Amino acid sequence: MQVRRWIGIAAAIGIAGLASVAVTGSGRAEPDTSAAGKAVSTYNRWEWFKDTYWIVPQRGIYSVAHLLDDNTFGVIKGQTVFHITDYFNGYWTGAVVVKITRALVPSCQFVLGQVTPEGRVFMTMYDADDGSVVNYPIGTMVRKRGEWTMVNEMTNVTQGGDTLSHWAYMVQAKPGDRRWNNLPFARQSVPEFMSSCPEGPQINLRGGLGDHPIFGRP
């Protein structure tokens, strides 16, 4: 397998798991026990996503690639880290960094995710530089050994016709954890792994996107 080819594939992919409150006139947040409040609580079930980090554990570092030129399949290794930077109503955004092969050349991406109250996940990955869509991973939130995991999977087709397929039980990493300081495969800390890429975006809650002809403010 050619290392440069894998680096090229990495640059084109993203690899792949509460009570509501109401604000009173005084500006204080109080529990909302109404039916509407319960519905809001359902939409906010996953609001704890915000400012969490998700990494690929050791058993999930393997992907299978297909090279179009010689019609061959091969196993490669890599690491992916999500930093979820914002959450609203079942939608979330974040930064994604992918590194495959020992060269550890980063692929920097942004993610817009959707998660239903039942834990079904759909994502759109964007190139962090130009905003172009990279791919559309899917996932499911699954309890494993008492902890939430995000079981993500995807197959991506590059411009050259090569593909890379990957799935993993992505797990949380927190400061002080063993995995936080020594990521599987990468052997870097989470901050070091993420340092080459921009921070994740926030969701604009003001309504509309400036003067955009379709999504601009009314």
PDB file of C-alpha atoms in Angstrom:
ATOM      1  CA  MET A   1       0.000   0.000   0.000  1.00  0.00           C
ATOM      2  CA  GLN A   2       1.342   3.438  -0.848  1.00  0.00           C
ATOM      3  CA  VAL A   3       1.604   5.853   2.085  1.00  0.00           C
ATOM      4  CA  ARG A   4       1.064   8.887  -0.138  1.00  0.00           C
ATOM      5  CA  ARG A   5      -2.117   7.335  -1.496  1.00  0.00           C
ATOM      6  CA  TRP A   6      -3.452   6.823   2.030  1.00  0.00           C
ATOM      7  CA  ILE A   7      -2.601  10.400   2.950  1.00  0.00           C
ATOM      8  CA  GLY A   8      -4.586  11.549  -0.072  1.00  0.00           C
ATOM      9  CA  ILE A   9      -7.529   9.441   1.023  1.00  0.00           C
ATOM     10  CA  ALA A  10      -7.292  10.825   4.556  1.00  0.00           C
ATOM     11  CA  ALA A  11      -7.517  14.359   3.243  1.00  0.00           C
ATOM     12  CA  ALA A  12     -10.820  13.539   1.560  1.00  0.00           C
ATOM     13  CA  ILE A  13     -12.621  11.706   4.354  1.00  0.00           C
ATOM     14  CA  GLY A  14     -14.060  11.951   7.802  1.00  0.00           C
ATOM     15  CA  ILE A  15     -13.941   8.618   9.656  1.00  0.00           C
ATOM     16  CA  ALA A  16     -16.133   7.569  11.849  1.00  0.00           C
ATOM     17  CA  GLY A  17     -22.351   7.589  19.829  1.00  0.00           C
ATOM     18  CA  LEU A  18     -32.332  16.383  31.124  1.00  0.00           C
ATOM     19  CA  ALA A  19     -34.641  18.548  32.582  1.00  0.00           C
ATOM     20  CA  SER A  20     -35.721  21.560  30.603  1.00  0.00           C
ATOM     21  CA  VAL A  21     -35.903  25.033  32.071  1.00  0.00           C
ATOM     22  CA  ALA A  22     -38.070  28.050  31.449  1.00  0.00           C
ATOM     23  CA  VAL A  23     -36.874  31.629  31.902  1.00  0.00           C
ATOM     24  CA  THR A  24     -39.149  33.749  34.062  1.00  0.00           C
ATOM     25  CA  GLY A  25     -39.672  37.448  33.749  1.00  0.00           C
ATOM     26  CA  SER A  26     -36.896  37.975  36.276  1.00  0.00           C
ATOM     27  CA  GLY A  27     -34.479  36.157  33.982  1.00  0.00           C
ATOM     28  CA  ARG A  28     -34.025  33.221  36.339  1.00  0.00           C
ATOM     29  CA  ALA A  29     -34.190  29.658  35.035  1.00  0.00           C
ATOM     30  CA  GLU A  30     -36.815  27.496  36.702  1.00  0.00           C
ATOM     31  CA  PRO A  31     -37.984  23.915  36.042  1.00  0.00           C
ATOM     32  CA  ASP A  32     -40.694  23.649  33.398  1.00  0.00           C
ATOM     33  CA  THR A  33     -43.192  20.885  34.215  1.00  0.00           C
ATOM     34  CA  SER A  34     -45.641  21.673  31.395  1.00  0.00           C
ATOM     35  CA  ALA A  35     -46.295  19.375  28.434  1.00  0.00           C
ATOM     36  CA  ALA A  36     -44.357  21.783  26.241  1.00  0.00           C
ATOM     37  CA  GLY A  37     -41.512  21.684  28.726  1.00  0.00           C
ATOM     38  CA  LYS A  38     -41.430  17.902  28.605  1.00  0.00           C
ATOM     39  CA  ALA A  39     -41.261  18.031  24.811  1.00  0.00           C
ATOM     40  CA  VAL A  40     -38.346  20.453  25.017  1.00  0.00           C
ATOM     41  CA  SER A  41     -36.668  18.134  27.500  1.00  0.00           C
ATOM     42  CA  THR A  42     -36.968  15.312  24.960  1.00  0.00           C
ATOM     43  CA  TYR A  43     -35.253  17.416  22.309  1.00  0.00           C
ATOM     44  CA  ASN A  44     -32.551  18.323  24.817  1.00  0.00           C
ATOM     45  CA  ARG A  45     -31.857  14.770  25.914  1.00  0.00           C
ATOM     46  CA  TRP A  46     -28.361  14.924  24.435  1.00  0.00           C
ATOM     47  CA  GLU A  47     -27.450  18.492  25.390  1.00  0.00           C
ATOM     48  CA  TRP A  48     -24.641  17.061  27.518  1.00  0.00           C
ATOM     49  CA  PHE A  49     -22.850  16.463  24.184  1.00  0.00           C
ATOM     50  CA  LYS A  50     -21.610  20.052  24.262  1.00  0.00           C
ATOM     51  CA  ASP A  51     -17.879  20.311  24.974  1.00  0.00           C
ATOM     52  CA  THR A  52     -17.331  16.547  24.924  1.00  0.00           C
ATOM     53  CA  TYR A  53     -14.531  14.728  23.115  1.00  0.00           C
ATOM     54  CA  TRP A  54     -15.008  11.414  21.294  1.00  0.00           C
ATOM     55  CA  ILE A  55     -12.162   9.162  20.192  1.00  0.00           C
ATOM     56  CA  VAL A  56     -11.667   5.803  18.482  1.00  0.00           C
ATOM     57  CA  PRO A  57     -10.614   3.055  20.936  1.00  0.00           C
ATOM     58  CA  GLN A  58      -7.901   0.538  20.127  1.00  0.00           C
ATOM     59  CA  ARG A  59     -10.231  -2.083  18.638  1.00  0.00           C
ATOM     60  CA  GLY A  60     -11.718   0.486  16.236  1.00  0.00           C
ATOM     61  CA  ILE A  61      -8.576   1.944  14.641  1.00  0.00           C
ATOM     62  CA  TYR A  62      -8.823  -0.325  11.580  1.00  0.00           C
ATOM     63  CA  SER A  63     -10.392   0.690   8.262  1.00  0.00           C
ATOM     64  CA  VAL A  64     -10.571  -1.074   4.905  1.00  0.00           C
ATOM     65  CA  ALA A  65      -9.655   0.838   1.756  1.00  0.00           C
ATOM     66  CA  HIS A  66     -10.195  -0.026  -1.882  1.00  0.00           C
ATOM     67  CA  LEU A  67      -7.804   1.230  -4.566  1.00  0.00           C
ATOM     68  CA  LEU A  68      -9.455   1.654  -7.945  1.00  0.00           C
ATOM     69  CA  ASP A  69      -6.273   1.395 -10.043  1.00  0.00           C
ATOM     70  CA  ASP A  70      -5.500  -2.200  -9.142  1.00  0.00           C
ATOM     71  CA  ASN A  71      -8.869  -3.207  -7.639  1.00  0.00           C
ATOM     72  CA  THR A  72      -7.361  -4.246  -4.297  1.00  0.00           C
ATOM     73  CA  PHE A  73      -8.459  -3.996  -0.670  1.00  0.00           C
ATOM     74  CA  GLY A  74      -6.233  -3.300   2.297  1.00  0.00           C
ATOM     75  CA  VAL A  75      -6.372  -2.614   6.020  1.00  0.00           C
ATOM     76  CA  ILE A  76      -5.058   0.693   7.299  1.00  0.00           C
ATOM     77  CA  LYS A  77      -4.973   2.232  10.748  1.00  0.00           C
ATOM     78  CA  GLY A  78      -6.040   5.654  11.929  1.00  0.00           C
ATOM     79  CA  GLN A  79      -7.499   7.807  14.662  1.00  0.00           C
ATOM     80  CA  THR A  80     -10.406  10.257  14.642  1.00  0.00           C
ATOM     81  CA  VAL A  81     -11.291  12.753  17.366  1.00  0.00           C
ATOM     82  CA  PHE A  82     -14.520  14.763  17.632  1.00  0.00           C
ATOM     83  CA  HIS A  83     -14.774  17.858  19.806  1.00  0.00           C
ATOM     84  CA  ILE A  84     -18.453  18.797  19.992  1.00  0.00           C
ATOM     85  CA  THR A  85     -18.511  22.563  20.438  1.00  0.00           C
ATOM     86  CA  ASP A  86     -22.222  23.414  20.387  1.00  0.00           C
ATOM     87  CA  TYR A  87     -25.678  21.842  20.775  1.00  0.00           C
ATOM     88  CA  PHE A  88     -29.198  23.056  20.027  1.00  0.00           C
ATOM     89  CA  ASN A  89     -32.461  21.120  19.896  1.00  0.00           C
ATOM     90  CA  GLY A  90     -30.912  17.845  18.756  1.00  0.00           C
ATOM     91  CA  TYR A  91     -28.361  19.450  16.431  1.00  0.00           C
ATOM     92  CA  TRP A  92     -24.685  19.730  17.246  1.00  0.00           C
ATOM     93  CA  THR A  93     -21.526  21.091  15.673  1.00  0.00           C
ATOM     94  CA  GLY A  94     -17.886  20.405  16.256  1.00  0.00           C
ATOM     95  CA  ALA A  95     -14.345  19.971  15.019  1.00  0.00           C
ATOM     96  CA  VAL A  96     -13.170  16.635  13.616  1.00  0.00           C
ATOM     97  CA  VAL A  97      -9.542  15.645  13.096  1.00  0.00           C
ATOM     98  CA  VAL A  98      -8.616  12.488  11.163  1.00  0.00           C
ATOM     99  CA  LYS A  99      -5.115  11.037  10.936  1.00  0.00           C
ATOM    100  CA  ILE A 100      -4.236   7.794   9.154  1.00  0.00           C
ATOM    101  CA  THR A 101      -0.888   6.084   8.488  1.00  0.00           C
ATOM    102  CA  ARG A 102       2.194   6.772  10.573  1.00  0.00           C
ATOM    103  CA  ALA A 103       2.704  10.077   8.766  1.00  0.00           C
ATOM    104  CA  LEU A 104      -0.202  11.431  10.876  1.00  0.00           C
ATOM    105  CA  VAL A 105      -1.065  14.128   8.341  1.00  0.00           C
ATOM    106  CA  PRO A 106      -4.244  15.762   9.709  1.00  0.00           C
ATOM    107  CA  SER A 107      -7.507  16.077   7.818  1.00  0.00           C
ATOM    108  CA  CYS A 108      -9.353  19.028   9.392  1.00  0.00           C
ATOM    109  CA  GLN A 109     -13.145  19.002   9.242  1.00  0.00           C
ATOM    110  CA  PHE A 110     -16.259  20.514  10.757  1.00  0.00           C
ATOM    111  CA  VAL A 111     -19.297  18.398  11.566  1.00  0.00           C
ATOM    112  CA  LEU A 112     -23.007  19.178  11.735  1.00  0.00           C
ATOM    113  CA  GLY A 113     -24.762  16.343  13.512  1.00  0.00           C
ATOM    114  CA  GLN A 114     -28.345  15.419  14.291  1.00  0.00           C
ATOM    115  CA  VAL A 115     -29.319  13.095  17.117  1.00  0.00           C
ATOM    116  CA  THR A 116     -32.886  11.975  17.770  1.00  0.00           C
ATOM    117  CA  PRO A 117     -34.225  11.382  21.291  1.00  0.00           C
ATOM    118  CA  GLU A 118     -33.935   7.659  20.503  1.00  0.00           C
ATOM    119  CA  GLY A 119     -30.217   8.046  19.784  1.00  0.00           C
ATOM    120  CA  ARG A 120     -30.080   7.823  15.990  1.00  0.00           C
ATOM    121  CA  VAL A 121     -27.240   9.950  14.614  1.00  0.00           C
ATOM    122  CA  PHE A 122     -26.737  11.503  11.188  1.00  0.00           C
ATOM    123  CA  MET A 123     -23.775  13.695  10.335  1.00  0.00           C
ATOM    124  CA  THR A 124     -22.513  15.908   7.539  1.00  0.00           C
ATOM    125  CA  MET A 125     -18.754  16.432   7.402  1.00  0.00           C
ATOM    126  CA  TYR A 126     -17.308  19.599   5.850  1.00  0.00           C
ATOM    127  CA  ASP A 127     -13.771  20.489   4.830  1.00  0.00           C
ATOM    128  CA  ALA A 128     -12.653  23.007   7.459  1.00  0.00           C
ATOM    129  CA  ASP A 129     -10.886  25.144   4.839  1.00  0.00           C
ATOM    130  CA  ASP A 130     -13.406  25.571   2.027  1.00  0.00           C
ATOM    131  CA  GLY A 131     -16.669  24.255   3.514  1.00  0.00           C
ATOM    132  CA  SER A 132     -17.198  21.577   0.864  1.00  0.00           C
ATOM    133  CA  VAL A 133     -19.077  18.445   1.950  1.00  0.00           C
ATOM    134  CA  VAL A 134     -16.785  15.483   2.629  1.00  0.00           C
ATOM    135  CA  ASN A 135     -19.241  12.707   3.508  1.00  0.00           C
ATOM    136  CA  TYR A 136     -22.333  11.689   5.485  1.00  0.00           C
ATOM    137  CA  PRO A 137     -21.584   9.273   8.354  1.00  0.00           C
ATOM    138  CA  ILE A 138     -24.391   7.679  10.344  1.00  0.00           C
ATOM    139  CA  GLY A 139     -24.405   6.408  13.899  1.00  0.00           C
ATOM    140  CA  THR A 140     -26.331   5.210  16.922  1.00  0.00           C
ATOM    141  CA  MET A 141     -25.952   5.996  20.602  1.00  0.00           C
ATOM    142  CA  VAL A 142     -25.424   2.706  22.439  1.00  0.00           C
ATOM    143  CA  ARG A 143     -24.823   1.974  26.115  1.00  0.00           C
ATOM    144  CA  LYS A 144     -21.758  -0.224  26.484  1.00  0.00           C
ATOM    145  CA  ARG A 145     -20.481  -1.248  29.919  1.00  0.00           C
ATOM    146  CA  GLY A 146     -22.563   1.483  31.497  1.00  0.00           C
ATOM    147  CA  GLU A 147     -21.186   4.289  29.323  1.00  0.00           C
ATOM    148  CA  TRP A 148     -22.578   5.972  26.224  1.00  0.00           C
ATOM    149  CA  THR A 149     -20.786   5.177  22.976  1.00  0.00           C
ATOM    150  CA  MET A 150     -21.403   6.653  19.528  1.00  0.00           C
ATOM    151  CA  VAL A 151     -21.337   3.786  17.022  1.00  0.00           C
ATOM    152  CA  ASN A 152     -20.412   5.537  13.785  1.00  0.00           C
ATOM    153  CA  GLU A 153     -19.960   4.104  10.305  1.00  0.00           C
ATOM    154  CA  MET A 154     -19.293   5.400   6.821  1.00  0.00           C
ATOM    155  CA  THR A 155     -17.884   4.654   3.392  1.00  0.00           C
ATOM    156  CA  ASN A 156     -16.373   7.517   1.462  1.00  0.00           C
ATOM    157  CA  VAL A 157     -15.551   7.728  -2.258  1.00  0.00           C
ATOM    158  CA  THR A 158     -12.652  10.026  -3.150  1.00  0.00           C
ATOM    159  CA  GLN A 159     -12.393  12.048  -6.345  1.00  0.00           C
ATOM    160  CA  GLY A 160      -9.990   9.447  -7.693  1.00  0.00           C
ATOM    161  CA  GLY A 161     -12.506   6.649  -7.151  1.00  0.00           C
ATOM    162  CA  ASP A 162     -10.803   5.036  -4.151  1.00  0.00           C
ATOM    163  CA  THR A 163     -12.927   4.254  -1.097  1.00  0.00           C
ATOM    164  CA  LEU A 164     -12.406   3.993   2.621  1.00  0.00           C
ATOM    165  CA  SER A 165     -14.844   2.208   4.935  1.00  0.00           C
ATOM    166  CA  HIS A 166     -14.783   2.521   8.701  1.00  0.00           C
ATOM    167  CA  TRP A 167     -16.909   1.902  11.773  1.00  0.00           C
ATOM    168  CA  ALA A 168     -16.146   2.192  15.479  1.00  0.00           C
ATOM    169  CA  TYR A 169     -17.645   2.463  18.935  1.00  0.00           C
ATOM    170  CA  MET A 170     -16.435   6.013  19.567  1.00  0.00           C
ATOM    171  CA  VAL A 171     -16.019   6.674  23.277  1.00  0.00           C
ATOM    172  CA  GLN A 172     -15.602   9.783  25.377  1.00  0.00           C
ATOM    173  CA  ALA A 173     -12.183  10.955  26.490  1.00  0.00           C
ATOM    174  CA  LYS A 174     -11.762  13.398  29.367  1.00  0.00           C
ATOM    175  CA  PRO A 175      -8.758  15.259  30.785  1.00  0.00           C
ATOM    176  CA  GLY A 176      -6.904  12.925  33.105  1.00  0.00           C
ATOM    177  CA  ASP A 177      -8.044   9.750  31.325  1.00  0.00           C
ATOM    178  CA  ARG A 178      -5.362   7.403  30.056  1.00  0.00           C
ATOM    179  CA  ARG A 179      -6.691   7.768  26.502  1.00  0.00           C
ATOM    180  CA  TRP A 180      -6.726  11.563  26.788  1.00  0.00           C
ATOM    181  CA  ASN A 181      -2.961  11.589  27.217  1.00  0.00           C
ATOM    182  CA  ASN A 182      -2.152   8.713  24.854  1.00  0.00           C
ATOM    183  CA  LEU A 183      -4.589   8.207  21.972  1.00  0.00           C
ATOM    184  CA  PRO A 184      -4.709   4.723  20.437  1.00  0.00           C
ATOM    185  CA  PHE A 185      -2.593   4.511  17.265  1.00  0.00           C
ATOM    186  CA  ALA A 186      -1.623   8.203  17.279  1.00  0.00           C
ATOM    187  CA  ARG A 187       0.252   8.092  20.616  1.00  0.00           C
ATOM    188  CA  GLN A 188      -0.526  11.772  21.083  1.00  0.00           C
ATOM    189  CA  SER A 189      -2.609  13.594  23.657  1.00  0.00           C
ATOM    190  CA  VAL A 190      -6.001  14.884  22.559  1.00  0.00           C
ATOM    191  CA  PRO A 191      -4.861  18.557  22.622  1.00  0.00           C
ATOM    192  CA  GLU A 192      -1.767  17.691  20.564  1.00  0.00           C
ATOM    193  CA  PHE A 193      -3.840  15.660  18.096  1.00  0.00           C
ATOM    194  CA  MET A 194      -6.299  18.549  17.612  1.00  0.00           C
ATOM    195  CA  SER A 195      -3.730  21.357  17.572  1.00  0.00           C
ATOM    196  CA  SER A 196      -3.203  21.489  13.785  1.00  0.00           C
ATOM    197  CA  CYS A 197      -6.868  22.202  13.019  1.00  0.00           C
ATOM    198  CA  PRO A 198      -9.283  25.068  13.770  1.00  0.00           C
ATOM    199  CA  GLU A 199     -11.702  24.990  16.666  1.00  0.00           C
ATOM    200  CA  GLY A 200     -15.240  23.824  15.993  1.00  0.00           C
ATOM    201  CA  PRO A 201     -18.063  26.199  14.997  1.00  0.00           C
ATOM    202  CA  GLN A 202     -21.031  27.479  16.986  1.00  0.00           C
ATOM    203  CA  ILE A 203     -24.682  27.439  15.885  1.00  0.00           C
ATOM    204  CA  ASN A 204     -26.120  30.885  15.136  1.00  0.00           C
ATOM    205  CA  LEU A 205     -29.279  31.150  17.248  1.00  0.00           C
ATOM    206  CA  ARG A 206     -30.252  34.659  16.128  1.00  0.00           C
ATOM    207  CA  GLY A 207     -32.152  33.343  13.136  1.00  0.00           C
ATOM    208  CA  GLY A 208     -31.033  33.397   9.538  1.00  0.00           C
ATOM    209  CA  LEU A 209     -27.594  33.645   7.987  1.00  0.00           C
ATOM    210  CA  GLY A 210     -27.016  37.302   7.215  1.00  0.00           C
ATOM    211  CA  ASP A 211     -27.879  38.333   3.657  1.00  0.00           C
ATOM    212  CA  HIS A 212     -28.019  34.810   2.227  1.00  0.00           C
ATOM    213  CA  PRO A 213     -30.752  34.777  -0.492  1.00  0.00           C
ATOM    214  CA  ILE A 214     -32.417  31.668   0.949  1.00  0.00           C
ATOM    215  CA  PHE A 215     -31.366  31.359   4.586  1.00  0.00           C
ATOM    216  CA  GLY A 216     -31.038  35.064   5.387  1.00  0.00           C
ATOM    217  CA  ARG A 217     -33.133  36.776   8.010  1.00  0.00           C
ATOM    218  CA  PRO A 218     -36.690  37.634   6.929  1.00  0.00           C
TER     219      PRO A 218
END
